[in-house]
Amino acid sequence: MKFEAEKKVVVEAPGTIANLVCGFDVLGLCLHTPHDTMELKLIEEKKVIIRSSDKYSLPTEPSQNTAGAPLLEILQEVDAAFGFELLIHKNIMPGSGLGSSAASAAGAVVAANHLLGNIFNKNDQVRFAMSGEKVATGVKHADNVAPCIFGGITLIRSIFPLDIISIPAPQLYVTVIHPQIEVKTSDARQILRKEVLLKDAIRQWGNIAGLVAGLMKNDYELIGRSLEDVIIEPIRSILIPGFDEVKKNCKNAGALGGGISGSGPSIFMLSKSRETAEAIEKEMQMIYQRIGLAHYTYVTTLNMDGVKILNQA
Ligand code: HSE
């Protein structure tokens, strides 16, 4: 593949909610807000340069960067005689539970694929982006990068080999609160038990199947009662101040249900209407104001498109 000078593209890479409560590592949902913006251009020398405009001190050494690692893999796979320079404007805070590393990885891959003339299908793009997740969390999980690339809600039936299924869904509003504490995904994985009781596993896969069926049948009640996690949430929720109260009050305010976003500390709730989603935002804000913890909130909807190409040259 040969070098085309001045070729560049700007993409918007959205946040995602992994797990969707009961589907640890297998379910994920793409959001409209928050999102990162990234600019990728081709450069003459075969290497990857990462520049970033944020205050997060993320590594810029490409092999240590969640966007850099997949770009290096792409250069290798296409046997390129050129390289990439990436500028990242990070909006999704690392350690938020909103798929920050996935947005960097998926945004870089979709941008690279665009510059290379769309030679990779979506599964290939997820495969590359997963190497970014490996850099960030130590594990190749796809429940953030898949919805970020496919849009909507995705089920990762299998990672090796990759088997990703897009799940249709009814209109859903998503309310998110992001308390300003950092929970590293690698730490939040470390604390989990390696074995589960059969009775818990049965309850969990009943809920996953119920959630997928509820989404496909537009059955809001079934979606709501399937948003239950008896395996991961009891352990991880201890890291999130006010978690139980947020959950209880938001359900009383009309949320279908919700829980930890990804590995936390963000908490999300799903609702049928914008009005309810906004009432839930107020409940969340009230609790965190009382606790005295700084926070951001978002009221948004499902993003069916995933990473968006903004402009190109
Ligand atoms: N499924 C992953 C976890 C998502 O919960 O560890 C991390 O965002």
mmCIF file with all atom_site columns, N, CA and C in Angstrom, residues 248-297:
data_model
loop_
_atom_site.group_PDB
_atom_site.id
_atom_site.type_symbol
_atom_site.label_atom_id
_atom_site.label_alt_id
_atom_site.label_comp_id
_atom_site.label_asym_id
_atom_site.label_entity_id
_atom_site.label_seq_id
_atom_site.pdbx_PDB_ins_code
_atom_site.Cartn_x
_atom_site.Cartn_y
_atom_site.Cartn_z
_atom_site.occupancy
_atom_site.B_iso_or_equiv
_atom_site.pdbx_formal_charge
_atom_site.auth_seq_id
_atom_site.auth_comp_id
_atom_site.auth_asym_id
_atom_site.auth_atom_id
_atom_site.pdbx_PDB_model_num
ATOM 1   N N  . LYS A 1 248 ? -31.765 2.601  44.174 1.00 0.00 ? 248 LYS A N  1
ATOM 2   C CA . LYS A 1 248 ? -33.112 2.547  44.760 1.00 0.00 ? 248 LYS A CA 1
ATOM 3   C C  . LYS A 1 248 ? -33.929 3.797  44.375 1.00 0.00 ? 248 LYS A C  1
ATOM 4   N N  . ASN A 1 249 ? -33.322 4.971  44.560 1.00 0.00 ? 249 ASN A N  1
ATOM 5   C CA . ASN A 1 249 ? -34.080 6.211  44.296 1.00 0.00 ? 249 ASN A CA 1
ATOM 6   C C  . ASN A 1 249 ? -34.412 6.370  42.807 1.00 0.00 ? 249 ASN A C  1
ATOM 7   N N  . CYS A 1 250 ? -33.477 5.937  41.942 1.00 0.00 ? 250 CYS A N  1
ATOM 8   C CA . CYS A 1 250 ? -33.731 6.084  40.506 1.00 0.00 ? 250 CYS A CA 1
ATOM 9   C C  . CYS A 1 250 ? -34.866 5.159  40.071 1.00 0.00 ? 250 CYS A C  1
ATOM 10  N N  . LYS A 1 251 ? -34.905 3.974  40.640 1.00 0.00 ? 251 LYS A N  1
ATOM 11  C CA . LYS A 1 251 ? -36.011 3.064  40.293 1.00 0.00 ? 251 LYS A CA 1
ATOM 12  C C  . LYS A 1 251 ? -37.328 3.648  40.789 1.00 0.00 ? 251 LYS A C  1
ATOM 13  N N  . ASN A 1 252 ? -37.307 4.234  41.989 1.00 0.00 ? 252 ASN A N  1
ATOM 14  C CA . ASN A 1 252 ? -38.521 4.882  42.493 1.00 0.00 ? 252 ASN A CA 1
ATOM 15  C C  . ASN A 1 252 ? -38.941 6.044  41.598 1.00 0.00 ? 252 ASN A C  1
ATOM 16  N N  . ALA A 1 253 ? -37.951 6.672  40.956 1.00 0.00 ? 253 ALA A N  1
ATOM 17  C CA . ALA A 1 253 ? -38.254 7.818  40.075 1.00 0.00 ? 253 ALA A CA 1
ATOM 18  C C  . ALA A 1 253 ? -38.667 7.356  38.671 1.00 0.00 ? 253 ALA A C  1
ATOM 19  N N  . GLY A 1 254 ? -38.750 6.046  38.469 1.00 0.00 ? 254 GLY A N  1
ATOM 20  C CA . GLY A 1 254 ? -39.280 5.543  37.195 1.00 0.00 ? 254 GLY A CA 1
ATOM 21  C C  . GLY A 1 254 ? -38.286 4.885  36.258 1.00 0.00 ? 254 GLY A C  1
ATOM 22  N N  . ALA A 1 255 ? -37.024 4.732  36.697 1.00 0.00 ? 255 ALA A N  1
ATOM 23  C CA . ALA A 1 255 ? -36.051 4.063  35.813 1.00 0.00 ? 255 ALA A CA 1
ATOM 24  C C  . ALA A 1 255 ? -36.458 2.608  35.601 1.00 0.00 ? 255 ALA A C  1
ATOM 25  N N  . LEU A 1 256 ? -36.196 2.100  34.389 1.00 0.00 ? 256 LEU A N  1
ATOM 26  C CA . LEU A 1 256 ? -36.442 0.674  34.138 1.00 0.00 ? 256 LEU A CA 1
ATOM 27  C C  . LEU A 1 256 ? -35.492 -0.154 34.992 1.00 0.00 ? 256 LEU A C  1
ATOM 28  N N  . GLY A 1 257 ? -34.287 0.362  35.149 1.00 0.00 ? 257 GLY A N  1
ATOM 29  C CA . GLY A 1 257 ? -33.252 -0.318 35.921 1.00 0.00 ? 257 GLY A CA 1
ATOM 30  C C  . GLY A 1 257 ? -31.901 0.168  35.445 1.00 0.00 ? 257 GLY A C  1
ATOM 31  N N  . GLY A 1 258 ? -30.855 -0.322 36.058 1.00 0.00 ? 258 GLY A N  1
ATOM 32  C CA . GLY A 1 258 ? -29.510 0.092  35.670 1.00 0.00 ? 258 GLY A CA 1
ATOM 33  C C  . GLY A 1 258 ? -28.519 -0.429 36.673 1.00 0.00 ? 258 GLY A C  1
ATOM 34  N N  . GLY A 1 259 ? -27.317 0.085  36.626 1.00 0.00 ? 259 GLY A N  1
ATOM 35  C CA . GLY A 1 259 ? -26.285 -0.403 37.537 1.00 0.00 ? 259 GLY A CA 1
ATOM 36  C C  . GLY A 1 259 ? -24.950 0.240  37.208 1.00 0.00 ? 259 GLY A C  1
ATOM 37  N N  . ILE A 1 260 ? -23.879 -0.503 37.454 1.00 0.00 ? 260 ILE A N  1
ATOM 38  C CA . ILE A 1 260 ? -22.532 0.024  37.223 1.00 0.00 ? 260 ILE A CA 1
ATOM 39  C C  . ILE A 1 260 ? -22.291 0.091  35.714 1.00 0.00 ? 260 ILE A C  1
ATOM 40  N N  . SER A 1 261 ? -21.735 1.207  35.249 1.00 0.00 ? 261 SER A N  1
ATOM 41  C CA . SER A 1 261 ? -21.369 1.313  33.841 1.00 0.00 ? 261 SER A CA 1
ATOM 42  C C  . SER A 1 261 ? -19.973 0.715  33.670 1.00 0.00 ? 261 SER A C  1
ATOM 43  N N  . GLY A 1 262 ? -19.861 -0.327 32.892 1.00 0.00 ? 262 GLY A N  1
ATOM 44  C CA . GLY A 1 262 ? -18.571 -0.997 32.718 1.00 0.00 ? 262 GLY A CA 1
ATOM 45  C C  . GLY A 1 262 ? -18.020 -1.412 34.064 1.00 0.00 ? 262 GLY A C  1
ATOM 46  N N  . SER A 1 263 ? -16.772 -1.017 34.331 1.00 0.00 ? 263 SER A N  1
ATOM 47  C CA . SER A 1 263 ? -16.171 -1.395 35.612 1.00 0.00 ? 263 SER A CA 1
ATOM 48  C C  . SER A 1 263 ? -16.286 -0.267 36.634 1.00 0.00 ? 263 SER A C  1
ATOM 49  N N  . GLY A 1 264 ? -17.127 0.743  36.343 1.00 0.00 ? 264 GLY A N  1
ATOM 50  C CA . GLY A 1 264 ? -17.360 1.842  37.274 1.00 0.00 ? 264 GLY A CA 1
ATOM 51  C C  . GLY A 1 264 ? -16.269 2.909  37.160 1.00 0.00 ? 264 GLY A C  1
ATOM 52  N N  . PRO A 1 265 ? -16.422 4.001  37.924 1.00 0.00 ? 265 PRO A N  1
ATOM 53  C CA . PRO A 1 265 ? -17.432 4.258  38.942 1.00 0.00 ? 265 PRO A CA 1
ATOM 54  C C  . PRO A 1 265 ? -18.753 4.842  38.408 1.00 0.00 ? 265 PRO A C  1
ATOM 55  N N  . SER A 1 266 ? -18.862 5.091  37.097 1.00 0.00 ? 266 SER A N  1
ATOM 56  C CA . SER A 1 266 ? -20.116 5.669  36.608 1.00 0.00 ? 266 SER A CA 1
ATOM 57  C C  . SER A 1 266 ? -21.268 4.693  36.836 1.00 0.00 ? 266 SER A C  1
ATOM 58  N N  . ILE A 1 267 ? -22.447 5.274  37.049 1.00 0.00 ? 267 ILE A N  1
ATOM 59  C CA . ILE A 1 267 ? -23.673 4.483  37.213 1.00 0.00 ? 267 ILE A CA 1
ATOM 60  C C  . ILE A 1 267 ? -24.627 4.934  36.116 1.00 0.00 ? 267 ILE A C  1
ATOM 61  N N  . PHE A 1 268 ? -25.331 3.983  35.498 1.00 0.00 ? 268 PHE A N  1
ATOM 62  C CA . PHE A 1 268 ? -26.281 4.374  34.441 1.00 0.00 ? 268 PHE A CA 1
ATOM 63  C C  . PHE A 1 268 ? -27.664 3.818  34.756 1.00 0.00 ? 268 PHE A C  1
ATOM 64  N N  . MET A 1 269 ? -28.669 4.485  34.220 1.00 0.00 ? 269 MET A N  1
ATOM 65  C CA . MET A 1 269 ? -30.057 4.040  34.352 1.00 0.00 ? 269 MET A CA 1
ATOM 66  C C  . MET A 1 269 ? -30.730 4.160  32.988 1.00 0.00 ? 269 MET A C  1
ATOM 67  N N  . LEU A 1 270 ? -31.566 3.206  32.653 1.00 0.00 ? 270 LEU A N  1
ATOM 68  C CA . LEU A 1 270 ? -32.323 3.259  31.400 1.00 0.00 ? 270 LEU A CA 1
ATOM 69  C C  . LEU A 1 270 ? -33.756 3.690  31.697 1.00 0.00 ? 270 LEU A C  1
ATOM 70  N N  . SER A 1 271 ? -34.329 4.488  30.790 1.00 0.00 ? 271 SER A N  1
ATOM 71  C CA . SER A 1 271 ? -35.725 4.909  30.937 1.00 0.00 ? 271 SER A CA 1
ATOM 72  C C  . SER A 1 271 ? -36.421 4.924  29.593 1.00 0.00 ? 271 SER A C  1
ATOM 73  N N  . LYS A 1 272 ? -37.747 4.954  29.691 1.00 0.00 ? 272 LYS A N  1
ATOM 74  C CA . LYS A 1 272 ? -38.577 4.964  28.474 1.00 0.00 ? 272 LYS A CA 1
ATOM 75  C C  . LYS A 1 272 ? -38.714 6.357  27.897 1.00 0.00 ? 272 LYS A C  1
ATOM 76  N N  . SER A 1 273 ? -38.640 7.397  28.745 1.00 0.00 ? 273 SER A N  1
ATOM 77  C CA . SER A 1 273 ? -38.890 8.754  28.237 1.00 0.00 ? 273 SER A CA 1
ATOM 78  C C  . SER A 1 273 ? -37.797 9.719  28.693 1.00 0.00 ? 273 SER A C  1
ATOM 79  N N  . ARG A 1 274 ? -37.648 10.807 27.941 1.00 0.00 ? 274 ARG A N  1
ATOM 80  C CA . ARG A 1 274 ? -36.664 11.836 28.313 1.00 0.00 ? 274 ARG A CA 1
ATOM 81  C C  . ARG A 1 274 ? -37.029 12.472 29.654 1.00 0.00 ? 274 ARG A C  1
ATOM 82  N N  . GLU A 1 275 ? -38.325 12.638 29.861 1.00 0.00 ? 275 GLU A N  1
ATOM 83  C CA . GLU A 1 275 ? -38.799 13.250 31.098 1.00 0.00 ? 275 GLU A CA 1
ATOM 84  C C  . GLU A 1 275 ? -38.314 12.432 32.312 1.00 0.00 ? 275 GLU A C  1
ATOM 85  N N  . THR A 1 276 ? -38.501 11.117 32.251 1.00 0.00 ? 276 THR A N  1
ATOM 86  C CA . THR A 1 276 ? -38.051 10.258 33.352 1.00 0.00 ? 276 THR A CA 1
ATOM 87  C C  . THR A 1 276 ? -36.532 10.306 33.467 1.00 0.00 ? 276 THR A C  1
ATOM 88  N N  . ALA A 1 277 ? -35.847 10.260 32.322 1.00 0.00 ? 277 ALA A N  1
ATOM 89  C CA . ALA A 1 277 ? -34.372 10.265 32.337 1.00 0.00 ? 277 ALA A CA 1
ATOM 90  C C  . ALA A 1 277 ? -33.860 11.537 33.022 1.00 0.00 ? 277 ALA A C  1
ATOM 91  N N  . GLU A 1 278 ? -34.559 12.666 32.797 1.00 0.00 ? 278 GLU A N  1
ATOM 92  C CA . GLU A 1 278 ? -34.123 13.919 33.421 1.00 0.00 ? 278 GLU A CA 1
ATOM 93  C C  . GLU A 1 278 ? -34.454 13.956 34.916 1.00 0.00 ? 278 GLU A C  1
ATOM 94  N N  . ALA A 1 279 ? -35.596 13.339 35.283 1.00 0.00 ? 279 ALA A N  1
ATOM 95  C CA . ALA A 1 279 ? -35.947 13.265 36.710 1.00 0.00 ? 279 ALA A CA 1
ATOM 96  C C  . ALA A 1 279 ? -34.897 12.411 37.442 1.00 0.00 ? 279 ALA A C  1
ATOM 97  N N  . ILE A 1 280 ? -34.446 11.374 36.772 1.00 0.00 ? 280 ILE A N  1
ATOM 98  C CA . ILE A 1 280 ? -33.434 10.480 37.349 1.00 0.00 ? 280 ILE A CA 1
ATOM 99  C C  . ILE A 1 280 ? -32.101 11.220 37.523 1.00 0.00 ? 280 ILE A C  1
ATOM 100 N N  . GLU A 1 281 ? -31.781 12.056 36.535 1.00 0.00 ? 281 GLU A N  1
ATOM 101 C CA . GLU A 1 281 ? -30.551 12.849 36.632 1.00 0.00 ? 281 GLU A CA 1
ATOM 102 C C  . GLU A 1 281 ? -30.586 13.701 37.905 1.00 0.00 ? 281 GLU A C  1
ATOM 103 N N  . LYS A 1 282 ? -31.746 14.285 38.185 1.00 0.00 ? 282 LYS A N  1
ATOM 104 C CA . LYS A 1 282 ? -31.875 15.139 39.390 1.00 0.00 ? 282 LYS A CA 1
ATOM 105 C C  . LYS A 1 282 ? -31.687 14.307 40.651 1.00 0.00 ? 282 LYS A C  1
ATOM 106 N N  . GLU A 1 283 ? -32.285 13.104 40.673 1.00 0.00 ? 283 GLU A N  1
ATOM 107 C CA . GLU A 1 283 ? -32.131 12.209 41.838 1.00 0.00 ? 283 GLU A CA 1
ATOM 108 C C  . GLU A 1 283 ? -30.639 11.921 42.070 1.00 0.00 ? 283 GLU A C  1
ATOM 109 N N  . MET A 1 284 ? -29.963 11.580 40.981 1.00 0.00 ? 284 MET A N  1
ATOM 110 C CA . MET A 1 284 ? -28.536 11.239 41.085 1.00 0.00 ? 284 MET A CA 1
ATOM 111 C C  . MET A 1 284 ? -27.750 12.426 41.630 1.00 0.00 ? 284 MET A C  1
ATOM 112 N N  . GLN A 1 285 ? -28.038 13.603 41.053 1.00 0.00 ? 285 GLN A N  1
ATOM 113 C CA . GLN A 1 285 ? -27.300 14.813 41.469 1.00 0.00 ? 285 GLN A CA 1
ATOM 114 C C  . GLN A 1 285 ? -27.526 15.126 42.941 1.00 0.00 ? 285 GLN A C  1
ATOM 115 N N  . MET A 1 286 ? -28.775 14.951 43.385 1.00 0.00 ? 286 MET A N  1
ATOM 116 C CA . MET A 1 286 ? -29.096 15.255 44.784 1.00 0.00 ? 286 MET A CA 1
ATOM 117 C C  . MET A 1 286 ? -28.283 14.357 45.720 1.00 0.00 ? 286 MET A C  1
ATOM 118 N N  . ILE A 1 287 ? -28.215 13.081 45.387 1.00 0.00 ? 287 ILE A N  1
ATOM 119 C CA . ILE A 1 287 ? -27.492 12.134 46.255 1.00 0.00 ? 287 ILE A CA 1
ATOM 120 C C  . ILE A 1 287 ? -26.006 12.497 46.319 1.00 0.00 ? 287 ILE A C  1
ATOM 121 N N  . TYR A 1 288 ? -25.422 12.808 45.157 1.00 0.00 ? 288 TYR A N  1
ATOM 122 C CA . TYR A 1 288 ? -23.979 13.094 45.168 1.00 0.00 ? 288 TYR A CA 1
ATOM 123 C C  . TYR A 1 288 ? -23.663 14.465 45.754 1.00 0.00 ? 288 TYR A C  1
ATOM 124 N N  . GLN A 1 289 ? -24.616 15.386 45.639 1.00 0.00 ? 289 GLN A N  1
ATOM 125 C CA . GLN A 1 289 ? -24.394 16.686 46.308 1.00 0.00 ? 289 GLN A CA 1
ATOM 126 C C  . GLN A 1 289 ? -24.367 16.465 47.814 1.00 0.00 ? 289 GLN A C  1
ATOM 127 N N  . ARG A 1 290 ? -25.288 15.619 48.305 1.00 0.00 ? 290 ARG A N  1
ATOM 128 C CA . ARG A 1 290 ? -25.339 15.340 49.739 1.00 0.00 ? 290 ARG A CA 1
ATOM 129 C C  . ARG A 1 290 ? -24.054 14.618 50.188 1.00 0.00 ? 290 ARG A C  1
ATOM 130 N N  . ILE A 1 291 ? -23.597 13.654 49.368 1.00 0.00 ? 291 ILE A N  1
ATOM 131 C CA . ILE A 1 291 ? -22.372 12.922 49.731 1.00 0.00 ? 291 ILE A CA 1
ATOM 132 C C  . ILE A 1 291 ? -21.160 13.871 49.667 1.00 0.00 ? 291 ILE A C  1
ATOM 133 N N  . GLY A 1 292 ? -21.264 14.881 48.808 1.00 0.00 ? 292 GLY A N  1
ATOM 134 C CA . GLY A 1 292 ? -20.175 15.846 48.665 1.00 0.00 ? 292 GLY A CA 1
ATOM 135 C C  . GLY A 1 292 ? -19.091 15.357 47.701 1.00 0.00 ? 292 GLY A C  1
ATOM 136 N N  . LEU A 1 293 ? -19.538 14.674 46.653 1.00 0.00 ? 293 LEU A N  1
ATOM 137 C CA . LEU A 1 293 ? -18.583 14.156 45.666 1.00 0.00 ? 293 LEU A CA 1
ATOM 138 C C  . LEU A 1 293 ? -18.852 14.831 44.312 1.00 0.00 ? 293 LEU A C  1
ATOM 139 N N  . ALA A 1 294 ? -17.804 15.440 43.734 1.00 0.00 ? 294 ALA A N  1
ATOM 140 C CA . ALA A 1 294 ? -17.961 16.090 42.427 1.00 0.00 ? 294 ALA A CA 1
ATOM 141 C C  . ALA A 1 294 ? -18.379 15.044 41.388 1.00 0.00 ? 294 ALA A C  1
ATOM 142 N N  . HIS A 1 295 ? -19.149 15.468 40.414 1.00 0.00 ? 295 HIS A N  1
ATOM 143 C CA . HIS A 1 295 ? -19.689 14.508 39.447 1.00 0.00 ? 295 HIS A CA 1
ATOM 144 C C  . HIS A 1 295 ? -20.097 15.214 38.162 1.00 0.00 ? 295 HIS A C  1
ATOM 145 N N  . TYR A 1 296 ? -20.159 14.421 37.079 1.00 0.00 ? 296 TYR A N  1
ATOM 146 C CA . TYR A 1 296 ? -20.789 14.881 35.840 1.00 0.00 ? 296 TYR A CA 1
ATOM 147 C C  . TYR A 1 296 ? -22.004 14.013 35.601 1.00 0.00 ? 296 TYR A C  1
ATOM 148 N N  . THR A 1 297 ? -23.030 14.564 34.970 1.00 0.00 ? 297 THR A N  1
ATOM 149 C CA . THR A 1 297 ? -24.150 13.718 34.564 1.00 0.00 ? 297 THR A CA 1
ATOM 150 C C  . THR A 1 297 ? -24.414 13.905 33.070 1.00 0.00 ? 297 THR A C  1
#
